[in-house]
XYZ file of C-alpha atoms in Angstrom:
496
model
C -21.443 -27.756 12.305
C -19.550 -29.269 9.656
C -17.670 -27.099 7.476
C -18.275 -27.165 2.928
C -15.157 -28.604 2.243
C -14.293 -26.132 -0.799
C -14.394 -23.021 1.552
C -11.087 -21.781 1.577
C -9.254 -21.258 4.741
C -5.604 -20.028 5.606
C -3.251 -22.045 7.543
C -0.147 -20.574 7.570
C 1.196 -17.064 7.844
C 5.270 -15.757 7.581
C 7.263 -13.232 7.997
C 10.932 -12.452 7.638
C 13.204 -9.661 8.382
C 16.796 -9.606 7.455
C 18.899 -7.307 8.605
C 22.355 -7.835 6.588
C 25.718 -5.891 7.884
C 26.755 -5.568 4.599
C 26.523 -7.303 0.630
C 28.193 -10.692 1.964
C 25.530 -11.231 4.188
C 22.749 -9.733 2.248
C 19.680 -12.211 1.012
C 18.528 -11.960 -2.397
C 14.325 -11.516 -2.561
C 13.631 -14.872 -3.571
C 15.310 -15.968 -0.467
C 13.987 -13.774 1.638
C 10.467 -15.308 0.152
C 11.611 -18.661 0.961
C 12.519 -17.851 4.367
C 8.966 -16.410 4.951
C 7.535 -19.510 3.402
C 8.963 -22.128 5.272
C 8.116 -19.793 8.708
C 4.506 -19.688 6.985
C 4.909 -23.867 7.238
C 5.772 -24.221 10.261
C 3.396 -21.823 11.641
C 0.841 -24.040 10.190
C 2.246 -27.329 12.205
C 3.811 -29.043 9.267
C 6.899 -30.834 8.657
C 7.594 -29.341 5.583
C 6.739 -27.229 2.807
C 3.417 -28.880 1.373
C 3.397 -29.283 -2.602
C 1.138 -26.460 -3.994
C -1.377 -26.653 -6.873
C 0.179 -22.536 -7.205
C 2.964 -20.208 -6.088
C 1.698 -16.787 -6.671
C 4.457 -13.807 -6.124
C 3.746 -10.403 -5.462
C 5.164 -8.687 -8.034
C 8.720 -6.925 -6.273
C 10.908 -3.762 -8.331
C 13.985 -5.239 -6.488
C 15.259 -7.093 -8.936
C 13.890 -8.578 -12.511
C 13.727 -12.345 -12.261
C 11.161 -13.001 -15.362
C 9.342 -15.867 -13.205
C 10.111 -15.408 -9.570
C 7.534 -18.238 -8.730
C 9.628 -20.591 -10.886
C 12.908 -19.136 -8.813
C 10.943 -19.895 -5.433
C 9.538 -23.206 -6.364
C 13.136 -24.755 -7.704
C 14.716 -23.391 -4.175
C 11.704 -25.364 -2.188
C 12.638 -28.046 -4.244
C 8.624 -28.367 -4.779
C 6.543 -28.237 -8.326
C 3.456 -27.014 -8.774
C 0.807 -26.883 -12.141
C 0.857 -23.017 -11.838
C 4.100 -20.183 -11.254
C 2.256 -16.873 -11.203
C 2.916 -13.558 -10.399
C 0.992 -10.579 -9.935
C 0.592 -7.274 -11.442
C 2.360 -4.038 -9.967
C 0.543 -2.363 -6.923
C -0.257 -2.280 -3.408
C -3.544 -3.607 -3.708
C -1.718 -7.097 -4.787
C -1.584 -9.093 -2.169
C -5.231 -8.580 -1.030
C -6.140 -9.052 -4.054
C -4.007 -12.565 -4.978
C -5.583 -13.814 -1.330
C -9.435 -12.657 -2.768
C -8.649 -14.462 -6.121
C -6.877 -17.874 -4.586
C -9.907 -17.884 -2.320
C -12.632 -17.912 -5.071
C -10.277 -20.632 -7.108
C -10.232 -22.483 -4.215
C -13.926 -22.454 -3.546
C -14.943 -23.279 -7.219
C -12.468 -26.305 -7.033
C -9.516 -24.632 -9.464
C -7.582 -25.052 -6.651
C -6.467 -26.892 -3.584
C -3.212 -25.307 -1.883
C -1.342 -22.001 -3.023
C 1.251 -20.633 -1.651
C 1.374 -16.678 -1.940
C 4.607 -14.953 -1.021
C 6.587 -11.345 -1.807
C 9.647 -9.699 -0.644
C 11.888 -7.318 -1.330
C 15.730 -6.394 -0.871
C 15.869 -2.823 -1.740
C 17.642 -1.935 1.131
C 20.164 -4.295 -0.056
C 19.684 -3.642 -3.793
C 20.194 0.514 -2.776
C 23.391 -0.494 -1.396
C 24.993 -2.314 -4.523
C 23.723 0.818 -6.033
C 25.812 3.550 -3.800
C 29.126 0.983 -4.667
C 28.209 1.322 -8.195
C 27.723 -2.449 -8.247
C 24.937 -4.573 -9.814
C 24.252 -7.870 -7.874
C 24.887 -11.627 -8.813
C 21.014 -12.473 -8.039
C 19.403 -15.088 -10.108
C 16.770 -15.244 -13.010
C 14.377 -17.499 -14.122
C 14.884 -19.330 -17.721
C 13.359 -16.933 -20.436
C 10.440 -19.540 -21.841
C 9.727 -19.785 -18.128
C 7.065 -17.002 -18.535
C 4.426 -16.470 -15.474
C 0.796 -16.821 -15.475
C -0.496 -13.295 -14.802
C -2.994 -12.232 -11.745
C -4.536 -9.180 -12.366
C -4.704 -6.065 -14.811
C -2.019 -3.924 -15.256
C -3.010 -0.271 -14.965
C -1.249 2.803 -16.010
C -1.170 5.604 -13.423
C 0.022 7.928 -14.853
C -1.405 10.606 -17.569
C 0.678 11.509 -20.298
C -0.274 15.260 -19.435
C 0.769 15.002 -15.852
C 4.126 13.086 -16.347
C 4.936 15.666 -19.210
C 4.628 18.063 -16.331
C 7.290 16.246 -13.867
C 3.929 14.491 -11.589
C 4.518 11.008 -11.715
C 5.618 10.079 -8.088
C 3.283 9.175 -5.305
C 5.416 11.562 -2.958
C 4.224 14.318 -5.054
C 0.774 13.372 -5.195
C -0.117 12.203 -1.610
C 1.314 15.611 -0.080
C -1.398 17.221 -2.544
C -4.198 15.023 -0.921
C -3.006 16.253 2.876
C -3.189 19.840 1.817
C -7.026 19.355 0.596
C -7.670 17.522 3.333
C -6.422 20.133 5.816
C -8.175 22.976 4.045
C -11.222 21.517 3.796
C -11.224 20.507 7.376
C -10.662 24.128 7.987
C -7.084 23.813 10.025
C -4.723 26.091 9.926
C -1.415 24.120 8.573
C 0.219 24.362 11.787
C -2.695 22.312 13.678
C -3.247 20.144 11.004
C 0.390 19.141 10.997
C 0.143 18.146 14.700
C -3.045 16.045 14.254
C -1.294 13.833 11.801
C 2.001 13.516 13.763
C 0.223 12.228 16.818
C -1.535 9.630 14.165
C 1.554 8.995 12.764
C 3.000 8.745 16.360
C 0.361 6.249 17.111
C 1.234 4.017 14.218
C 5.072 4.189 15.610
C 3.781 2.976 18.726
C 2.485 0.094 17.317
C 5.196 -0.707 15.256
C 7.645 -0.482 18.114
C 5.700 -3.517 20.157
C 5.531 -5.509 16.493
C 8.356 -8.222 15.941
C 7.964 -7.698 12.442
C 8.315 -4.491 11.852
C 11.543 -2.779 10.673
C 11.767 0.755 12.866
C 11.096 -0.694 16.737
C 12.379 2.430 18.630
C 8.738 4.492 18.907
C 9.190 8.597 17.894
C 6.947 10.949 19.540
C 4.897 13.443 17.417
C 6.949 16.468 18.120
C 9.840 14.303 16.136
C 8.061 13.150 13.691
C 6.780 16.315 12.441
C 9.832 18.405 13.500
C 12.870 18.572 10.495
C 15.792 17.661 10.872
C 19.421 16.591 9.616
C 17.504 12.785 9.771
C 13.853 13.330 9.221
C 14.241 16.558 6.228
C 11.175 17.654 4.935
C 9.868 15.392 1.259
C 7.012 16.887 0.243
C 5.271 19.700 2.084
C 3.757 19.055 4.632
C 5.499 15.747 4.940
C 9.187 14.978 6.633
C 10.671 11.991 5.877
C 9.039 9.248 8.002
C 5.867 10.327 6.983
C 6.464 9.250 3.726
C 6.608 5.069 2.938
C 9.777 3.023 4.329
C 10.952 1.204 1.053
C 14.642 0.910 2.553
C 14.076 -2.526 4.147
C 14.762 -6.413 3.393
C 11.791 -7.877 4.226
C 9.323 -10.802 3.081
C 5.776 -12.180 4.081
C 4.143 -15.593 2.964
C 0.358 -16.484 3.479
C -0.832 -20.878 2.992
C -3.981 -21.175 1.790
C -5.882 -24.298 1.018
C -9.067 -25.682 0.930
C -10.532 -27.144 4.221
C -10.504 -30.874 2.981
C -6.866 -29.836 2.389
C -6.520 -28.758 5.697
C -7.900 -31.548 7.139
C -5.938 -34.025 4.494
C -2.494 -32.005 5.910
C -3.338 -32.399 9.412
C -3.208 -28.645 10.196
C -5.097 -27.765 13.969
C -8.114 -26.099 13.765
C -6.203 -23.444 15.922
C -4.532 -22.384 12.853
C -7.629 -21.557 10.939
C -8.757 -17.990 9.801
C -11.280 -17.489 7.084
C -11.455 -15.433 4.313
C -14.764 -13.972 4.751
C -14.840 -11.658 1.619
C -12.937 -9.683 -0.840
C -14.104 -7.034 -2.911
C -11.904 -5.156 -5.449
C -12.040 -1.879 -7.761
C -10.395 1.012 -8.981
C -10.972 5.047 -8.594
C -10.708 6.933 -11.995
C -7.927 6.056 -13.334
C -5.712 9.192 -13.354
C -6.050 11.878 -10.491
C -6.309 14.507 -12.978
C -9.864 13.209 -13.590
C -10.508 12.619 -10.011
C -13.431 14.778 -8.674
C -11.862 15.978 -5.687
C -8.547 15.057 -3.849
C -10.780 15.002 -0.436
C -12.807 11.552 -1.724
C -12.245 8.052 -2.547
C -15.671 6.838 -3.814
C -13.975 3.400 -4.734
C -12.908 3.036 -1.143
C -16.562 4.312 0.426
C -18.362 1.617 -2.118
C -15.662 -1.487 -2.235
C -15.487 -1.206 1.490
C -19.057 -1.226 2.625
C -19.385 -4.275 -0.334
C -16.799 -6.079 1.313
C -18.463 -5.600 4.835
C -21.842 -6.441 3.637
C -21.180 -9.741 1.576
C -19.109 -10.689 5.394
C -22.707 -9.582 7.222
C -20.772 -7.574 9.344
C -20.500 -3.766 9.814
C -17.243 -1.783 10.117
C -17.749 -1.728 13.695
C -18.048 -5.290 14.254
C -14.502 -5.144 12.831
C -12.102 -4.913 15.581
C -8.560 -5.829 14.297
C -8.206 -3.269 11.029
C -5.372 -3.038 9.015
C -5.597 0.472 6.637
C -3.444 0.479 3.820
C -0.875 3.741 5.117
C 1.891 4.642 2.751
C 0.842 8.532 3.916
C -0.933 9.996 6.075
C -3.627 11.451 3.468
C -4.341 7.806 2.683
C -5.080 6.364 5.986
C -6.833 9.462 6.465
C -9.425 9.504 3.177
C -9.346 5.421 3.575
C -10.586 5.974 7.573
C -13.151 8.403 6.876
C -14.229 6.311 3.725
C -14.775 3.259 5.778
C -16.857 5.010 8.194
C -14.098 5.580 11.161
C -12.439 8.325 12.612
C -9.007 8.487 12.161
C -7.880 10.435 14.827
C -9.650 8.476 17.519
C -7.041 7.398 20.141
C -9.022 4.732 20.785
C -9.509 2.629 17.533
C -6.291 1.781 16.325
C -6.704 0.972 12.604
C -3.191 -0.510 12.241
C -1.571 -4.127 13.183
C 1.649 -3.573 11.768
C 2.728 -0.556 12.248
C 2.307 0.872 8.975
C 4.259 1.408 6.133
C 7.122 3.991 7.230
C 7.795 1.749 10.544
C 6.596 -1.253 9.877
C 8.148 -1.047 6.461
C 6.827 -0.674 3.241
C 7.982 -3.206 1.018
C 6.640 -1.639 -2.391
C 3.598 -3.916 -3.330
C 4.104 -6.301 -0.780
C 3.492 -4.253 2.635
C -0.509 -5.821 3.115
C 0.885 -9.304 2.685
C 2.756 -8.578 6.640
C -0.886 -6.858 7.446
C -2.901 -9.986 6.078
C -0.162 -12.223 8.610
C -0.760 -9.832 11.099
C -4.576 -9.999 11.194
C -4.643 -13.383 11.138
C -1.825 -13.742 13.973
C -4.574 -11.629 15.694
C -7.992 -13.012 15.425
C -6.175 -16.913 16.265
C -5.884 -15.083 20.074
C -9.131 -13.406 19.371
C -11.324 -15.714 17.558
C -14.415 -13.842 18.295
C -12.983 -10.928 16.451
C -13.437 -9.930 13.144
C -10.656 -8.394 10.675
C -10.535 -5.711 8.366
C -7.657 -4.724 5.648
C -7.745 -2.215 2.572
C -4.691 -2.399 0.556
C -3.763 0.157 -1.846
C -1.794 0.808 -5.293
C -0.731 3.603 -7.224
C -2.298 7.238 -6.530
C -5.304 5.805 -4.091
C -5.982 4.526 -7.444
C -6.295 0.629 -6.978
C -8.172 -0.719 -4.098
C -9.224 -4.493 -2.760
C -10.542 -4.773 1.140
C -11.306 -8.355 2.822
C -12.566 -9.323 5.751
C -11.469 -12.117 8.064
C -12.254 -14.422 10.476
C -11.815 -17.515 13.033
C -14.978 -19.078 12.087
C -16.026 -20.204 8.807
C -18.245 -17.747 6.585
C -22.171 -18.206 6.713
C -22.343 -19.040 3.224
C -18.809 -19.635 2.108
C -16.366 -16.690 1.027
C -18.322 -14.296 -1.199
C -16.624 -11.681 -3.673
C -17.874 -8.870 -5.549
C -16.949 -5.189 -6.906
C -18.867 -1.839 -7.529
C -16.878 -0.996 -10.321
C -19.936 -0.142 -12.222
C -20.769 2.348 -9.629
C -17.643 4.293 -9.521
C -17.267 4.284 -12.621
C -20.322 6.202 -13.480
C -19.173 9.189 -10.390
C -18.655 12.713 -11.941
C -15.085 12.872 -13.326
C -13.042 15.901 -14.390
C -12.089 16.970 -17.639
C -8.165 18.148 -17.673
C -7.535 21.751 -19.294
C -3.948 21.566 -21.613
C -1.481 24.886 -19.810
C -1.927 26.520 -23.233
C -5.791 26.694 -22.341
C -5.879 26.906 -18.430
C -3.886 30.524 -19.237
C -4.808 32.889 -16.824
C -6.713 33.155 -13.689
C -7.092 29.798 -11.670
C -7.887 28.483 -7.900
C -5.529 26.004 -5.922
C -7.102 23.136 -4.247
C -4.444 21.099 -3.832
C -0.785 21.554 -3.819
C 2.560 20.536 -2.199
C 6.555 21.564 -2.340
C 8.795 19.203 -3.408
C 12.512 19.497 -1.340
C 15.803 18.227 -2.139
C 18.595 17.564 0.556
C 19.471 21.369 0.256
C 15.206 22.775 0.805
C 13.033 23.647 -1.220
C 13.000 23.299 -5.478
C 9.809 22.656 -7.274
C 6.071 23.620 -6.169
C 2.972 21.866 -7.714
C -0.786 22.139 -7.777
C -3.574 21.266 -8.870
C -6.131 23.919 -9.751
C -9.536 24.677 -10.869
C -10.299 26.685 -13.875
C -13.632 28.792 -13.640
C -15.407 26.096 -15.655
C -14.875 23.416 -13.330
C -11.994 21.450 -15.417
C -8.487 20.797 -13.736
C -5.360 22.310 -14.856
C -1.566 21.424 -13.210
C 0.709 24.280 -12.435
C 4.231 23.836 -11.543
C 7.062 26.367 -10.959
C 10.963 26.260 -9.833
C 10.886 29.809 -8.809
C 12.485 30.253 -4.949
C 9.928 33.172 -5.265
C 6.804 31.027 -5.250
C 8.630 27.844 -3.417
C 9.041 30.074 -0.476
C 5.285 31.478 -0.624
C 3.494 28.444 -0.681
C 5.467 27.241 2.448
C 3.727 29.699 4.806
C -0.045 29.744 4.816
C -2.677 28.212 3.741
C -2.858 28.029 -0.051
C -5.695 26.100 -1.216
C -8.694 28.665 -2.415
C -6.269 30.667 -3.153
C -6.603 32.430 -6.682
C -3.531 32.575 -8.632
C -2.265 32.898 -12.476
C -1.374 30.706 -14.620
C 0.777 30.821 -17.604
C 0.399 28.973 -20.593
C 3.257 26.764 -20.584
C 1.539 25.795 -17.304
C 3.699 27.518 -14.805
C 2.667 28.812 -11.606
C 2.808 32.608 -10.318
C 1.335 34.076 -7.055
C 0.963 37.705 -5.756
């Protein structure tokens, strides 16, 4: 069956670790994205790096280069029409590969090259010597063409209240989650270590990933002098692993390109579909921290433009920065996330795989399509993520070409019209309120700052915060959520 030559296809995947000993032998992230670029080359079967209509870079918080595209292209020695770079957020890369594919097939395009990486682990250590590094930037009319929207994710309200951090927030999700799934917090803490433990496993056969030495469940849940607890219920590698050097690169080109560049069929992998929208924008307006709408409607969209449903997907990739997300994306998506027998990650995830800020679904993207070459059958699955579970795109994948060509769509309008909460100011939340979320923030010496979210008796949403070792130590034993409290009207938090 001969194929439309404007459906796009990808032909080349990279990835690149780097593991320096110290600053002299540290890479910078545009090299690290070259590295991952040229692997993504040869991968494909070609001599070379192929000339590119666009270089597209996830946007990376390692380092300010104005135009990292223009940085990548001048150390390929290669030009291309476009140097872009994307906004901030985990859903990037899915996203960049769902846009380059719909250029492609409309004929804007012929050949992009879409690459991130970061060098934080590197960058953190120029820090600690109080150093900042020699690393390049791009010349200041050299300004990028911007994929995307940005999006603030933050409320004014909840950042004037110390929440701005997604290891504050995603702890608050787990608790919900828990409580509504009726666990006691010592049960529900060893269901998500043995998922977590699962992910480890994976990660320890991946050649990619950054932590290769597998941890059981009892460690991974267990504190300790190298895994202290974050944010209740959370130790440390259950949060994301941004202390890693690490880079991924994806080729994508039309088929005629493909063809034109000699690339085997063997290579192939299809972008089936993409789909892409957002949750309210700020979680204070979020109906309930047990739901993602945006991820239930984008992900059955993306499944239904492929023709396929979830469970004709059997190589899944689930964006998993935290437990809570892999959890609410799972049960979104229709799966079960504690089944031992569907593994919903390739990689590894992103506290052992590594969890390059935006750029972690870039290595899932390379590792799907690693996957369905051996499997061609197969179909793939990935949701990437940005901000609070705020930003979402999904795709599916696969070995043949789409009936149809690659399709694209979003349910924005949908979500958009879902029930949303209004947020009560602390001076008029004063008084009696109900947790139903909340988390306890610890420094290296234990515990130091408690937050929740809580409902007012007229359905808004008020935040409640408090310092207090009194209330710290209270909300660490028990189950909290339902629980009715007081709150003051400078918005602080008191129990008993």
């Amino acid at each position: 069956m001969a194929i439309d030559p404007r459906t796009p296809v990808i032909v080349g995947v990279g990835q690149f670790l780097h593991r320096a000993k110290g600053l002299d032998d540290a890479f910078d992230p545009i090299r690290l994205m070259v590295e991952a670029i040229r692997i993504a080359a040869d991968d494909a079967g070609l001599a070379g790096v192929p000339a590119p209509d666009s270089i597209r870079v996830v946007s990376s918080l390692s380092w300010r280069y104005g135009n990292p595209a223009w940085l990548v292209a001048e150390s390929l020695g290669v030009s291309a029409r476009e140097l872009a770079s994307t906004t901030m957020g985990g859903d990037s890369p899915q996203s960049v590969v769902t846009a380059t594919a719909a250029g492609i097939q409309a004929g804007h395009l012929d050949l992009a090259l879409l690459v991130g990486g970061e060098a934080w682990r590197t960058r953190m250590r120029y820090r600690k010597r109080g150093e900042r590094p020699d690393w390049p930037t791009a010349p200041a009319d050299a300004t990028p063409v911007k994929i995307g929207a940005e999006m603030e994710m933050s409320l004014e309200a909840e950042t004037d209240r110390g929440i701005r951090q997604p290891i504050q927030v995603y702890p608050m999700f787990e608790t919900a989650i828990r409580a509504a799934d009726g666990l006691s917090p010592d049960a529900h803490l060893r269901r998500i270590s043995e998922l977590w433990a699962r992910f480890s496993d994976v990660a320890a056969g991946n050649p990619h990933a950054w932590v290769r030495q597998a941890m059981s469940a009892e460690a991974i849940r267990t504190p300790s002098d190298r895994n202290r607890m974050v944010g209740l219920p959370y130790t440390k590698v259950m949060n994301s692993n941004n202390d890693v050097d690490m880079s991924a690169a994806v080729i994508m080109c039309s088929v005629e390109a493909a063809d034109r560049l000699g690339v085997g069929r063997d290579r192939w992998v299809f972008p089936h579909s993409g789909t892409g929208c957002s949750e309210h924008q700020f979680v204070s307006h979020r109906d309930s921290f047990t739901r993602l709408p945006a991820v239930e409607l984008g992900g059955a969209m993306a499944l239904e433009l492929a023709g396929i449903g979830i469970d004709d997907a059997s190589i899944i990739d689930l964006y998993s920065c935290f437990p809570s997300a892999v959890q609410l994306g799972a049960r979104s998506i229709g799966l079960d996330p504690y089944d031992e027998t569907r593994q919903i990650t390739r990689t590894g995830g992103l506290s052992f795989a590594g969890g390059p800020w935006n750029n972690y679904v870039m290595h899932s993207i390379a590792t799907v399509v690693d996957e369905l070459r051996q499997a061609p059958e197969e179909r793939g699955f990935v949701w990437a993520n940005g901000g609070f579970a705020t930003k979402h795109a999904f795709g599916v994948y696969g070995a043949e070409p789409p009936a149809g060509g690659f399709k694209l769509g979003s349910p924005q309008d949908q979500v958009d019209a879902l029930p949303r909460r209004q947020l009560a100011a602390p001076v008029e939340a004063a008084g009696p309120a109900t947790i139903e979320a909340y988390t306890v923030m610890h420094g290296r010496a234990g515990p130091e700052r408690a937050i929740a979210a809580c409902l007012l008796g007229d359905g808004r949403r008020a935040w409640a915060i408090s310092d207090e070792a009194d209330v710290t130590s209270a909300l660490l034993d028990g189950e909290w959520v339902g629980t009715r409290v007081t709150l003051g009207d400078d918005g602080n938090l008191f129990v008993g």
